[in-house]
Coordinates of C-alpha atoms in Angstrom, one line a residue:
M1 CA -77.3 -56.6 -70.4
D2 CA -79.7 -53.9 -69.0
A3 CA -81.9 -52.1 -71.5
Q4 CA -82.4 -49.2 -69.2
S5 CA -78.7 -48.5 -68.7
R6 CA -77.8 -48.5 -72.4
G7 CA -78.2 -45.7 -75.0
R8 CA -81.2 -45.6 -77.2
A9 CA -82.4 -43.6 -80.2
E10 CA -84.2 -40.4 -79.1
G11 CA -87.9 -41.0 -78.8
A12 CA -87.6 -44.7 -79.5
D13 CA -89.9 -47.2 -77.9
P14 CA -87.8 -49.6 -75.7
A15 CA -89.6 -52.5 -77.2
D16 CA -88.7 -51.4 -80.7
Q17 CA -85.0 -51.5 -79.9
W18 CA -85.0 -55.3 -79.5
V19 CA -85.0 -57.3 -82.8
L20 CA -84.7 -60.9 -83.8
N21 CA -81.3 -61.8 -85.2
P22 CA -82.1 -64.2 -88.1
R23 CA -78.6 -65.8 -87.8
T24 CA -78.8 -66.8 -84.2
G25 CA -82.5 -66.8 -83.5
D26 CA -81.9 -64.6 -80.4
Y27 CA -83.3 -61.1 -79.6
E28 CA -80.6 -58.4 -79.6
L29 CA -80.6 -54.8 -78.5
R30 CA -80.5 -52.3 -81.4
L31 CA -79.1 -49.0 -80.0
D32 CA -78.9 -46.9 -83.2
G33 CA -82.6 -47.1 -84.1
G34 CA -81.5 -48.3 -87.5
A35 CA -82.3 -51.5 -89.4
P36 CA -82.2 -54.9 -87.9
P37 CA -79.1 -57.0 -88.3
P38 CA -78.7 -58.1 -91.9
A39 CA -79.8 -61.5 -93.0
P40 CA -77.2 -64.1 -93.8
S41 CA -75.7 -64.0 -97.2
V42 CA -76.7 -67.6 -98.0
P43 CA -80.4 -68.2 -99.0
R44 CA -82.5 -69.3 -96.0
Q45 CA -85.7 -71.3 -96.0
R46 CA -88.9 -69.4 -95.4
T47 CA -92.3 -70.9 -94.6
P48 CA -94.9 -69.7 -97.2
Q49 CA -97.8 -67.8 -95.7
A50 CA -100.2 -69.7 -97.9
P51 CA -100.1 -73.0 -99.9
G52 CA -98.8 -72.8 -103.4
P53 CA -95.5 -72.3 -105.3
R54 CA -93.4 -69.3 -104.4
P55 CA -92.4 -67.3 -107.5
G56 CA -88.9 -65.9 -107.7
G57 CA -85.8 -66.5 -105.6
P58 CA -84.8 -65.1 -102.2
R59 CA -84.6 -61.4 -101.9
E60 CA -81.7 -59.6 -100.3
R61 CA -83.7 -57.2 -98.1
D62 CA -87.3 -56.1 -97.4
P63 CA -88.5 -53.3 -99.6
G64 CA -88.6 -49.9 -97.8
P65 CA -91.9 -48.2 -97.0
R66 CA -93.5 -46.2 -99.7
E67 CA -93.5 -42.4 -99.3
R68 CA -97.3 -42.4 -99.4
D69 CA -100.2 -44.7 -100.4
P70 CA -101.7 -44.1 -103.8
G71 CA -104.9 -43.3 -102.1
P72 CA -107.2 -44.2 -99.3
R73 CA -108.4 -47.7 -99.2
E74 CA -111.8 -48.4 -97.6
R75 CA -111.2 -52.2 -97.6
D76 CA -108.9 -54.8 -99.0
P77 CA -109.9 -55.6 -102.6
G78 CA -109.8 -59.1 -103.9
P79 CA -106.8 -60.3 -105.9
R80 CA -106.4 -58.6 -109.3
D81 CA -105.5 -60.3 -112.5
G82 CA -101.8 -60.8 -112.6
D83 CA -101.3 -60.6 -108.8
D84 CA -100.1 -63.7 -107.0
D85 CA -101.8 -63.6 -103.6
T86 CA -99.7 -66.5 -102.4
A87 CA -96.4 -64.7 -102.8
P88 CA -95.2 -63.5 -99.4
D89 CA -92.7 -61.0 -100.8
G90 CA -94.8 -59.2 -103.4
P91 CA -95.8 -55.5 -103.2
R92 CA -99.3 -56.4 -102.1
D93 CA -98.1 -58.5 -99.1
A94 CA -95.8 -55.6 -98.1
H95 CA -98.8 -53.3 -98.0
R96 CA -100.8 -55.7 -95.9
R97 CA -97.9 -56.0 -93.4
K98 CA -97.7 -52.2 -93.2
R99 CA -101.4 -51.9 -92.4
R100 CA -101.3 -54.5 -89.6
Q101 CA -98.2 -53.0 -88.0
P102 CA -99.9 -50.5 -85.6
K103 CA -102.0 -53.2 -84.1
R104 CA -99.0 -55.5 -83.6
S105 CA -97.1 -52.7 -82.1
G106 CA -100.0 -52.0 -79.7
R107 CA -99.9 -55.6 -78.5
R108 CA -96.1 -55.3 -78.1
K109 CA -96.5 -52.4 -75.7
A110 CA -99.3 -53.8 -73.6
L111 CA -98.3 -54.0 -69.9
M112 CA -100.2 -55.3 -66.9
W113 CA -99.1 -54.7 -63.3
T114 CA -100.4 -56.4 -60.2
G115 CA -99.8 -56.8 -56.5
G116 CA -97.0 -58.1 -54.3
V117 CA -93.3 -57.6 -54.3
M118 CA -93.1 -59.9 -57.3
G119 CA -96.4 -58.6 -58.7
L120 CA -95.1 -58.0 -62.2
V121 CA -96.0 -59.5 -65.5
L122 CA -95.3 -58.1 -69.0
V123 CA -98.0 -59.2 -71.3
G124 CA -97.5 -59.4 -75.1
G125 CA -95.0 -60.7 -77.6
S126 CA -92.6 -57.8 -77.5
A127 CA -88.9 -58.4 -77.4
F128 CA -88.7 -55.9 -74.4
A129 CA -91.2 -58.1 -72.4
Y130 CA -89.2 -61.2 -73.4
Y131 CA -86.0 -59.6 -72.2
W132 CA -87.3 -58.6 -68.8
W133 CA -89.0 -61.9 -68.3
D134 CA -85.8 -63.8 -69.2
R135 CA -83.8 -61.4 -67.0
L136 CA -85.9 -61.9 -63.9
G137 CA -85.9 -65.6 -64.4
G138 CA -82.1 -65.6 -64.6
N139 CA -81.9 -63.6 -61.3
I140 CA -83.6 -66.3 -59.3
D141 CA -81.6 -69.0 -57.5
T142 CA -83.3 -72.3 -56.6
V143 CA -82.6 -75.1 -54.2
D144 CA -83.7 -78.7 -54.6
I145 CA -85.2 -79.5 -51.1
G146 CA -86.3 -83.0 -52.0
D147 CA -89.6 -84.3 -50.6
V148 CA -90.3 -81.5 -48.2
G149 CA -92.7 -78.8 -49.2
S150 CA -95.4 -78.7 -51.9
A151 CA -95.1 -79.4 -55.6
T152 CA -97.7 -76.8 -56.4
V153 CA -97.5 -73.0 -56.1
L154 CA -100.7 -72.7 -54.0
G155 CA -103.2 -75.4 -53.7
D156 CA -106.7 -75.3 -52.2
G157 CA -106.8 -74.5 -48.5
P158 CA -104.3 -72.9 -46.2
A159 CA -100.6 -72.4 -47.2
N160 CA -97.5 -71.8 -45.2
I161 CA -94.5 -70.0 -46.6
L162 CA -91.2 -69.6 -44.7
V163 CA -89.3 -66.4 -45.3
I164 CA -85.7 -66.7 -44.2
G165 CA -83.4 -63.7 -43.7
N166 CA -79.9 -65.1 -44.3
D167 CA -77.1 -63.4 -42.3
V168 CA -74.3 -64.2 -44.8
R169 CA -71.9 -61.2 -44.9
T170 CA -70.9 -61.4 -48.5
G171 CA -71.3 -58.3 -50.6
K172 CA -70.1 -54.7 -50.7
G173 CA -70.4 -52.9 -47.4
N174 CA -71.5 -56.0 -45.4
E175 CA -68.1 -56.6 -43.8
A176 CA -69.1 -53.9 -41.3
Y177 CA -71.4 -56.5 -39.6
G178 CA -68.6 -58.9 -38.8
N179 CA -66.9 -61.7 -40.7
R180 CA -68.3 -65.2 -40.8
D181 CA -66.3 -68.4 -41.6
N182 CA -69.6 -69.9 -42.6
V183 CA -70.1 -68.5 -46.1
T184 CA -73.7 -69.8 -46.3
G185 CA -74.9 -67.8 -43.2
H186 CA -77.6 -68.8 -40.7
A187 CA -81.4 -68.4 -40.4
D188 CA -81.0 -65.0 -38.7
T189 CA -84.5 -63.7 -39.3
T190 CA -87.3 -66.1 -39.9
L191 CA -91.0 -65.3 -40.6
L192 CA -93.7 -68.0 -41.0
F193 CA -96.3 -66.6 -43.3
H194 CA -99.6 -68.4 -42.8
V195 CA -102.2 -67.7 -45.6
A196 CA -105.8 -68.6 -44.8
G197 CA -107.5 -71.1 -47.0
D198 CA -110.1 -68.5 -48.2
R199 CA -107.3 -65.9 -48.7
S200 CA -109.2 -63.5 -46.4
N201 CA -106.4 -63.1 -43.9
A202 CA -102.8 -64.0 -43.1
T203 CA -100.6 -64.3 -40.0
V204 CA -96.9 -63.6 -39.9
V205 CA -95.1 -65.2 -37.0
S206 CA -91.5 -64.2 -36.2
I207 CA -89.4 -67.1 -34.9
P208 CA -86.5 -65.9 -32.7
R209 CA -83.1 -67.0 -33.9
D210 CA -82.1 -67.8 -30.2
L211 CA -85.1 -70.1 -29.7
M212 CA -83.9 -73.4 -28.3
T213 CA -85.5 -76.2 -30.3
E214 CA -84.8 -79.7 -31.7
I215 CA -83.5 -79.9 -35.2
P216 CA -84.5 -83.1 -37.0
D217 CA -82.4 -85.2 -39.3
C218 CA -82.5 -83.7 -42.7
E219 CA -81.9 -85.2 -46.2
T220 CA -80.2 -82.8 -48.5
R221 CA -79.5 -82.8 -52.2
Q222 CA -75.8 -82.5 -53.2
S223 CA -74.4 -80.7 -56.3
D224 CA -73.6 -84.1 -57.9
G225 CA -77.3 -85.2 -57.6
S226 CA -76.7 -87.5 -54.6
T227 CA -78.4 -87.2 -51.3
K228 CA -76.9 -86.8 -47.9
T229 CA -78.6 -87.0 -44.5
I230 CA -77.5 -84.3 -42.1
P231 CA -77.9 -85.5 -38.5
G232 CA -80.3 -83.6 -36.3
S233 CA -79.3 -81.9 -33.0
E234 CA -78.6 -83.8 -29.9
G235 CA -81.2 -82.3 -27.6
T236 CA -82.1 -78.7 -28.2
T237 CA -80.0 -76.0 -30.0
K238 CA -80.5 -72.5 -31.3
F239 CA -83.1 -72.3 -34.1
N240 CA -80.7 -70.3 -36.4
E241 CA -78.5 -73.4 -36.7
S242 CA -81.3 -75.1 -38.7
Y243 CA -79.7 -73.5 -41.8
G244 CA -76.0 -73.4 -42.8
V245 CA -74.6 -75.5 -40.0
E246 CA -73.1 -78.8 -41.2
G247 CA -74.5 -78.3 -44.6
R248 CA -78.1 -77.8 -43.7
D249 CA -80.2 -76.3 -46.5
P250 CA -83.5 -74.3 -46.3
G251 CA -85.3 -77.6 -46.4
C252 CA -83.8 -78.4 -43.0
T253 CA -85.2 -75.1 -41.7
M254 CA -88.6 -76.1 -43.1
R255 CA -88.5 -79.4 -41.4
T256 CA -87.5 -77.8 -38.1
V257 CA -90.5 -75.4 -38.3
E258 CA -92.8 -78.3 -39.2
Q259 CA -91.7 -80.2 -36.1
L260 CA -92.0 -77.1 -33.9
T261 CA -95.4 -75.9 -35.1
G262 CA -97.2 -79.0 -36.4
L263 CA -97.8 -77.2 -39.7
D264 CA -96.9 -78.3 -43.2
V265 CA -94.6 -75.7 -44.8
D266 CA -95.2 -75.4 -48.5
H267 CA -92.4 -73.2 -49.7
F268 CA -89.5 -71.1 -48.6
M269 CA -88.1 -67.7 -49.8
M270 CA -84.6 -66.7 -48.6
F271 CA -83.1 -63.2 -48.8
D272 CA -79.6 -62.0 -47.9
F273 CA -78.3 -58.8 -46.4
N274 CA -78.2 -57.1 -49.8
A275 CA -82.0 -57.6 -50.3
V276 CA -82.8 -55.1 -47.6
K277 CA -80.6 -52.5 -49.1
T278 CA -81.7 -52.9 -52.7
L279 CA -85.5 -53.4 -52.0
S280 CA -85.7 -50.4 -49.7
T281 CA -84.0 -48.3 -52.3
A282 CA -86.2 -49.6 -55.1
V283 CA -89.4 -48.6 -53.4
G284 CA -88.1 -45.2 -52.7
G285 CA -87.4 -45.6 -49.0
V286 CA -89.4 -47.0 -46.1
E287 CA -90.9 -44.8 -43.4
V288 CA -90.1 -45.5 -39.8
C289 CA -91.0 -43.6 -36.7
L290 CA -89.1 -43.5 -33.4
E291 CA -90.2 -42.4 -29.9
E292 CA -86.6 -41.6 -29.1
P293 CA -83.4 -41.0 -31.1
L294 CA -81.6 -44.2 -32.2
K295 CA -77.9 -44.2 -32.5
D296 CA -75.8 -47.3 -33.0
T297 CA -73.1 -47.2 -30.3
S298 CA -71.6 -50.6 -31.2
G299 CA -69.3 -49.3 -33.9
Y300 CA -70.6 -51.6 -36.6
T301 CA -72.6 -48.9 -38.4
D302 CA -73.1 -45.2 -38.5
L303 CA -76.8 -45.4 -37.9
D304 CA -78.0 -42.1 -36.3
L305 CA -81.8 -41.4 -36.5
P306 CA -83.7 -38.7 -34.8
A307 CA -86.9 -39.1 -32.9
G308 CA -90.0 -39.0 -35.0
K309 CA -90.5 -39.8 -38.7
S310 CA -87.6 -40.8 -41.0
T311 CA -87.5 -42.4 -44.5
I312 CA -84.6 -44.8 -44.8
E313 CA -83.1 -46.9 -47.6
G314 CA -80.0 -48.8 -48.5
E315 CA -77.3 -49.1 -45.9
D316 CA -79.4 -47.2 -43.3
A317 CA -82.3 -49.6 -43.8
L318 CA -80.1 -52.6 -43.2
S319 CA -78.5 -51.0 -40.1
F320 CA -81.9 -50.2 -38.8
L321 CA -83.0 -53.9 -39.0
R322 CA -79.7 -55.2 -37.6
N323 CA -79.4 -52.8 -34.8
R324 CA -80.1 -53.8 -31.2
H325 CA -78.2 -51.1 -29.3
G326 CA -80.4 -48.3 -28.1
L327 CA -83.5 -50.5 -27.9
K328 CA -85.2 -51.1 -24.6
N329 CA -83.5 -54.4 -23.6
E330 CA -81.0 -54.5 -26.5
S331 CA -82.3 -58.0 -27.3
D332 CA -83.2 -59.9 -30.4
L333 CA -86.9 -59.8 -29.3
D334 CA -86.8 -56.0 -29.3
R335 CA -85.2 -56.1 -32.7
I336 CA -87.9 -58.4 -34.0
G337 CA -90.5 -55.9 -33.1
M338 CA -88.7 -53.2 -35.1
Q339 CA -88.4 -55.6 -38.0
Q340 CA -92.1 -56.3 -38.1
K341 CA -92.9 -52.6 -38.2
F342 CA -90.4 -52.1 -41.0
V343 CA -92.0 -55.0 -43.0
A344 CA -95.5 -53.6 -42.5
S345 CA -94.3 -50.2 -43.6
M346 CA -92.7 -51.6 -46.8
L347 CA -95.9 -53.5 -47.6
R348 CA -97.9 -50.3 -47.4
R349 CA -95.3 -48.5 -49.6
L350 CA -95.6 -51.2 -52.2
K351 CA -99.4 -51.1 -52.3
E352 CA -99.9 -47.4 -52.0
D353 CA -97.0 -46.1 -54.2
T354 CA -94.9 -48.7 -56.1
L355 CA -97.7 -50.7 -57.8
G356 CA -98.8 -47.6 -59.7
S357 CA -95.4 -47.1 -61.3
P358 CA -94.2 -49.5 -64.0
T359 CA -90.7 -48.2 -63.6
K360 CA -90.6 -48.7 -59.9
M361 CA -92.1 -52.2 -60.2
L362 CA -89.4 -53.2 -62.7
D363 CA -86.8 -51.9 -60.2
V364 CA -88.4 -53.8 -57.3
A365 CA -88.8 -57.0 -59.2
D366 CA -85.2 -56.8 -60.4
A367 CA -83.9 -56.0 -56.9
A368 CA -86.0 -58.8 -55.3
T369 CA -85.1 -61.5 -57.6
K370 CA -81.3 -60.7 -57.5
S371 CA -81.3 -61.4 -53.8
L372 CA -83.8 -64.3 -53.8
T373 CA -83.4 -68.0 -53.4
V374 CA -86.5 -70.2 -53.5
D375 CA -87.5 -73.9 -53.8
Q376 CA -87.9 -75.2 -57.3
A377 CA -91.7 -75.4 -57.1
I378 CA -91.9 -71.6 -57.2
G379 CA -88.6 -70.9 -59.0
S380 CA -89.8 -68.9 -62.0
P381 CA -91.2 -65.4 -62.6
G382 CA -94.6 -66.9 -63.6
K383 CA -94.9 -69.0 -60.5
L384 CA -93.8 -66.2 -58.2
L385 CA -96.4 -64.0 -60.0
T386 CA -99.1 -66.6 -59.2
L387 CA -98.1 -66.6 -55.6
A388 CA -98.0 -62.8 -55.5
K389 CA -101.5 -62.5 -57.0
E390 CA -102.9 -64.7 -54.3
L391 CA -101.2 -62.8 -51.5
G392 CA -102.3 -59.6 -53.1
K393 CA -105.9 -60.5 -52.4
I394 CA -105.4 -60.0 -48.6
D395 CA -106.3 -56.6 -47.1
L396 CA -103.4 -55.2 -45.1
K397 CA -105.7 -54.8 -42.1
N398 CA -106.2 -58.5 -42.0
I399 CA -102.5 -59.3 -41.9
T400 CA -101.5 -60.0 -38.3
L401 CA -97.8 -59.8 -37.2
M402 CA -96.6 -61.4 -34.0
T403 CA -93.6 -63.0 -32.4
L404 CA -93.8 -66.6 -31.3
P405 CA -94.6 -66.5 -27.6
V406 CA -91.5 -67.4 -25.6
I407 CA -90.1 -67.3 -22.1
D408 CA -86.5 -67.2 -20.8
N409 CA -84.7 -70.5 -21.0
P410 CA -85.1 -72.0 -17.5
D411 CA -82.0 -74.2 -17.9
E412 CA -79.7 -71.2 -18.0
P413 CA -78.6 -69.4 -14.8
K414 CA -78.4 -66.1 -16.7
P415 CA -80.8 -66.6 -19.7
V416 CA -79.5 -65.6 -23.1
T417 CA -81.8 -67.9 -25.1
V418 CA -85.5 -68.5 -25.0
V419 CA -87.9 -71.5 -25.2
P420 CA -91.6 -71.6 -26.4
D421 CA -94.1 -70.4 -23.9
P422 CA -95.6 -73.7 -22.7
A423 CA -99.1 -72.3 -22.4
K424 CA -99.4 -69.7 -25.2
A425 CA -97.2 -71.2 -28.0
P426 CA -99.4 -74.3 -28.3
Q427 CA -102.4 -72.1 -28.5
V428 CA -100.9 -70.1 -31.4
F429 CA -99.9 -73.3 -33.2
S430 CA -103.4 -74.7 -32.7
M431 CA -105.1 -71.7 -34.2
L432 CA -102.8 -71.8 -37.2
Q433 CA -103.4 -75.5 -37.7
D434 CA -107.1 -75.0 -37.6
D435 CA -106.8 -71.9 -39.8
V436 CA -108.4 -69.7 -37.2
S437 CA -108.0 -66.0 -38.0
F438 CA -106.3 -63.6 -35.5
T439 CA -108.4 -60.8 -36.9
E440 CA -112.2 -60.3 -37.2
V441 CA -112.8 -61.2 -40.9
K442 CA -115.7 -62.4 -42.9
K443 CA -114.8 -65.7 -44.3
R444 CA -115.0 -65.9 -48.1
E445 CA -115.0 -69.7 -48.4
K446 CA -115.0 -72.7 -46.1
K447 CA -113.7 -75.3 -48.5
A448 CA -110.6 -76.2 -46.5
K449 CA -112.3 -76.3 -43.1
D450 CA -115.2 -78.2 -44.5
K451 CA -112.8 -80.8 -46.0
Q452 CA -111.1 -81.2 -42.6
D453 CA -114.4 -81.3 -40.7
A454 CA -115.6 -84.0 -43.1
L455 CA -113.1 -86.4 -41.5
L456 CA -115.4 -86.6 -38.5
K457 CA -118.4 -87.5 -40.6
G458 CA -119.2 -91.1 -41.2
A459 CA -119.7 -94.5 -39.5
R460 CA -118.2 -95.2 -36.1
A461 CA -116.7 -98.5 -35.0
E462 CA -117.5 -100.1 -31.7
A463 CA -115.2 -99.1 -28.8
S464 CA -114.0 -102.8 -28.5
A465 CA -112.9 -102.7 -32.2
V466 CA -110.6 -99.6 -31.7
R467 CA -106.9 -100.4 -31.7
V468 CA -104.6 -97.6 -30.7
D469 CA -101.1 -97.0 -29.4
V470 CA -100.9 -93.9 -27.2
L471 CA -97.7 -91.8 -26.9
N472 CA -96.8 -88.7 -24.9
G473 CA -95.4 -86.0 -27.2
G474 CA -95.6 -83.0 -24.9
G475 CA -98.5 -83.6 -22.6
P476 CA -98.4 -83.8 -18.8
Q477 CA -96.0 -86.4 -17.3
G478 CA -97.5 -89.8 -17.3
A479 CA -100.3 -88.7 -19.7
A480 CA -100.0 -91.7 -22.0
G481 CA -100.4 -94.3 -19.2
E482 CA -103.3 -92.5 -17.5
T483 CA -105.1 -92.1 -20.9
V484 CA -104.7 -95.9 -21.7
T485 CA -106.1 -96.7 -18.2
W486 CA -109.0 -94.4 -18.8
L487 CA -109.8 -95.8 -22.2
Q488 CA -109.7 -99.4 -21.0
N489 CA -111.6 -99.0 -17.8
N490 CA -114.0 -96.2 -18.6
Q491 CA -114.6 -96.4 -22.4
G492 CA -114.2 -100.1 -23.3
V493 CA -111.2 -99.5 -25.6
S494 CA -109.5 -102.7 -24.5
R495 CA -107.0 -102.8 -27.4
S496 CA -105.2 -99.6 -26.4
A497 CA -101.5 -99.7 -25.4
N498 CA -99.2 -97.3 -23.6
Q499 CA -96.0 -96.7 -25.8
G500 CA -94.4 -94.2 -23.4
N501 CA -92.8 -91.0 -24.7
A502 CA -92.9 -90.2 -28.4
P503 CA -89.6 -90.0 -30.3
A504 CA -90.1 -86.3 -30.7
K505 CA -92.4 -83.7 -29.2
V506 CA -95.4 -82.6 -31.2
S507 CA -97.0 -79.1 -31.1
R508 CA -100.5 -80.5 -30.6
T509 CA -102.4 -83.8 -30.1
Q510 CA -102.7 -85.8 -33.3
L511 CA -104.3 -89.1 -34.3
V512 CA -102.6 -90.8 -37.3
Y513 CA -104.7 -93.5 -39.0
A514 CA -105.1 -95.3 -42.3
P515 CA -108.1 -94.9 -44.6
D516 CA -109.5 -98.3 -43.6
Q517 CA -109.4 -97.2 -39.9
A518 CA -111.5 -94.1 -40.4
D519 CA -114.4 -95.6 -38.4
Q520 CA -112.1 -96.4 -35.5
A521 CA -110.6 -92.9 -35.7
R522 CA -114.0 -91.2 -35.6
K523 CA -115.0 -93.3 -32.5
L524 CA -111.8 -92.4 -30.7
A525 CA -112.2 -88.7 -31.6
D526 CA -115.7 -88.8 -30.0
L527 CA -114.3 -90.5 -26.8
M528 CA -111.3 -88.2 -26.5
G529 CA -113.0 -84.9 -27.7
L530 CA -110.5 -84.5 -30.5
P531 CA -111.1 -81.7 -33.0
A532 CA -111.1 -82.2 -36.7
A533 CA -107.6 -80.7 -37.0
A534 CA -106.2 -83.5 -34.9
M535 CA -107.2 -86.1 -37.5
K536 CA -104.2 -87.1 -39.7
P537 CA -105.2 -89.8 -42.3
T538 CA -102.4 -91.5 -44.2
A539 CA -102.4 -92.8 -47.8
E540 CA -101.6 -96.5 -47.0
A541 CA -104.0 -99.1 -45.6
G542 CA -103.4 -100.0 -41.9
G543 CA -104.8 -103.5 -41.9
D544 CA -104.9 -105.0 -38.4
G545 CA -102.3 -102.6 -37.1
P546 CA -103.1 -100.0 -34.4
M547 CA -103.6 -96.2 -34.9
T548 CA -101.2 -93.8 -33.3
L549 CA -102.4 -91.2 -30.8
T550 CA -99.7 -88.7 -29.8
L551 CA -100.7 -86.4 -26.9
G552 CA -99.4 -82.8 -27.2
P553 CA -99.2 -79.8 -25.0
D554 CA -102.9 -79.0 -25.7
F555 CA -103.9 -82.2 -23.8
T556 CA -104.6 -81.7 -20.2
K557 CA -106.2 -85.0 -18.9
A558 CA -108.2 -87.9 -20.2
G559 CA -111.9 -87.0 -20.4
V560 CA -111.2 -83.3 -21.0
P561 CA -111.9 -82.4 -24.7
V562 CA -109.0 -81.1 -26.7
A563 CA -110.3 -77.8 -28.2
T564 CA -108.9 -75.1 -30.5
P565 CA -108.9 -71.6 -28.9
K566 CA -110.6 -68.8 -30.7
K567 CA -108.0 -66.2 -29.6
V568 CA -104.8 -66.0 -27.6
D569 CA -103.4 -63.2 -25.5
V570 CA -100.2 -62.3 -27.2
P571 CA -98.8 -59.0 -28.5
Q572 CA -100.0 -58.4 -32.1
S573 CA -100.0 -55.7 -34.7
R574 CA -101.6 -55.2 -38.1
A575 CA -99.9 -54.5 -41.4
D576 CA -102.1 -51.4 -42.0
E577 CA -101.0 -49.8 -38.7
K578 CA -98.6 -46.9 -39.4
M579 CA -95.5 -46.5 -37.3
C580 CA -96.0 -42.7 -37.3
K581 CA -99.6 -41.8 -36.3
A582 CA -99.4 -38.2 -37.5

C-alpha cells in the first residue's frame, strides 16, 4: 500500500501513522490518528526492562497521559520508599517513557538524502522509513547471471556498469511502438558506464543496436535452478540480439560486451519503456533543445516539438528517445546522439533540482525501482545506494559521453548495419582498459594503476627460458607467424610457437600467464613493448606449460611497442553541457 495516497489525520506526521501490530509483529498504517491496534486478549510475555520479579499481572492497556505533571523536575530522583523501580508498568516508568518520547520521535523523523538516481536513504527506526525501504526493495527485480560480473558492489579500481534499455512493448500506451512476439524484448539502447578507479571521471559509451559483432556462448540460470548454455552466434550478428533472443539474459549481453571491448563488466542495470515515462515525470520533466522543429511522421506517436527549448515528460519523453524521423539521416546513430543529450539533461536535473526535495526523491526512487532489473550483487536499496554514492562523487563536467566509433558494414551492398571502426574503436577500448580519462582531470588516487603497473616490476627470466604460444586475435594478417619468427631469430625466444588464429578476436593485445611465470611474462613484455594493461595473470600455476600471447588490433608489427593512446579523435560531449545554450 502507498502511504502517500491514503488518507491521514490532519497534521499527523506520516511516521506516526505506522504502528506495530502486537498480534502479527508487522507495521500497519493507522489512518484515523487513534490508538494502535489493541493487544490480544490472551496474556503475552514481556521482557522485563531490568532484572527482578515483576509485580502484578498483565495490564489491559497502557495508562493514558496525565493532564499535566505535578511540577517541574530538574532531574530524575532516585527510587523512593515503596516504589519498585524494576516494574516496567508502574506510574514511574510511564513518566520516564513520556520524557524520552520527543527524543525518540526526533530520531524517527531523521532523513538523509544523497546523490544519484537511487541516492535515497531513510535513516532512523521509524515505521515510515521501514515502509519505504521495504517498498523500494520489493520493486527491484533481480537476475541470477551466474559467474559473470562482480560479487561486490564496487571494489577498488575501475568499474564497468552496463545500462540496458529494453525495448519490450508491454505496458499501457506502449502498443503504439509496435507489437513484439518476443515478450522479453532486446538490448535496444545500451550504455557502457566506465567509472575511473579514483572516481574522478567517468565515460559513457553508447553501443549501437545494429552493430555487427560476435555473441559468445552464454550459460544462463533457469527458473528451476538448473543451468542452460545458449549457443553463441555463427559469425557476426546484430548486437541487440545479445539479449532476449533464444533465451539470452542480461549476463549474455555482459559477456558480449566483454568480448567486444576487452573490459570486465561488473554489473548491469536494465530499464524498460515505462522507465523513461515514469522517471522523466518524477523529476518534473527534462529540458531538451532543438535547432529545428521535430515532428514524428511515422504515425507511431504524436510527437510534435517546436524549435528551441521544451520540457518533456511521460509519453513525450519516450517518443523523443524512440524517434528517428525528422533527424538528419533518420538513423539509429542520430537517435543515439539525442539520447545522450537527454541523459545528460536528466542528470543535471537530478543534481540541481531533485536532490534538494525529499518528496521528489521518493518519487524518483519509486519510479526507478519499479522499472529496474539488476544483477543480484546490487539487488537491494542499500547496495544501490552504495553504488549511487560512489557515482555521485563524479563532477558532471568530467563525465564524457560518446558513441562507439563505427563504420558502415563493408559486407553489405547498401549498408544498414555498422561494424567497429578498425582504427578508432581499439583506441577507445585501450584507453578504457588502461583507465585513461577522456577529460582533463586531476587524479585523486593511483591505487588501481599502481597495482597494474606493479605487474611489470620484478625479476626477469632469460629469453631462452620464455615459453609462449602466439595467436592472432585481430592483428594484421600473418602477425602470429611473423612475431614468432622475430622472437626466435632476433630475441632468442626459441620456445615460442605459432598457434594461428585465436578462437575469438580480442579488443587489444594481451598476455595470459600463471603466477609462477611472472618472470617470463615481464621479460616478454620488455621484448614486445607490452603495456601493463596487457598483462593478464591467472590464479592457477602454469608449471612447464607456455604462456599465451594474443595479438589484437593495437598490434602493428613485431618490434613496434604496443602503447595506449592518451586521446582519440571521436565526437564527445560532457554531461554538464546544456542542450540549450541560452
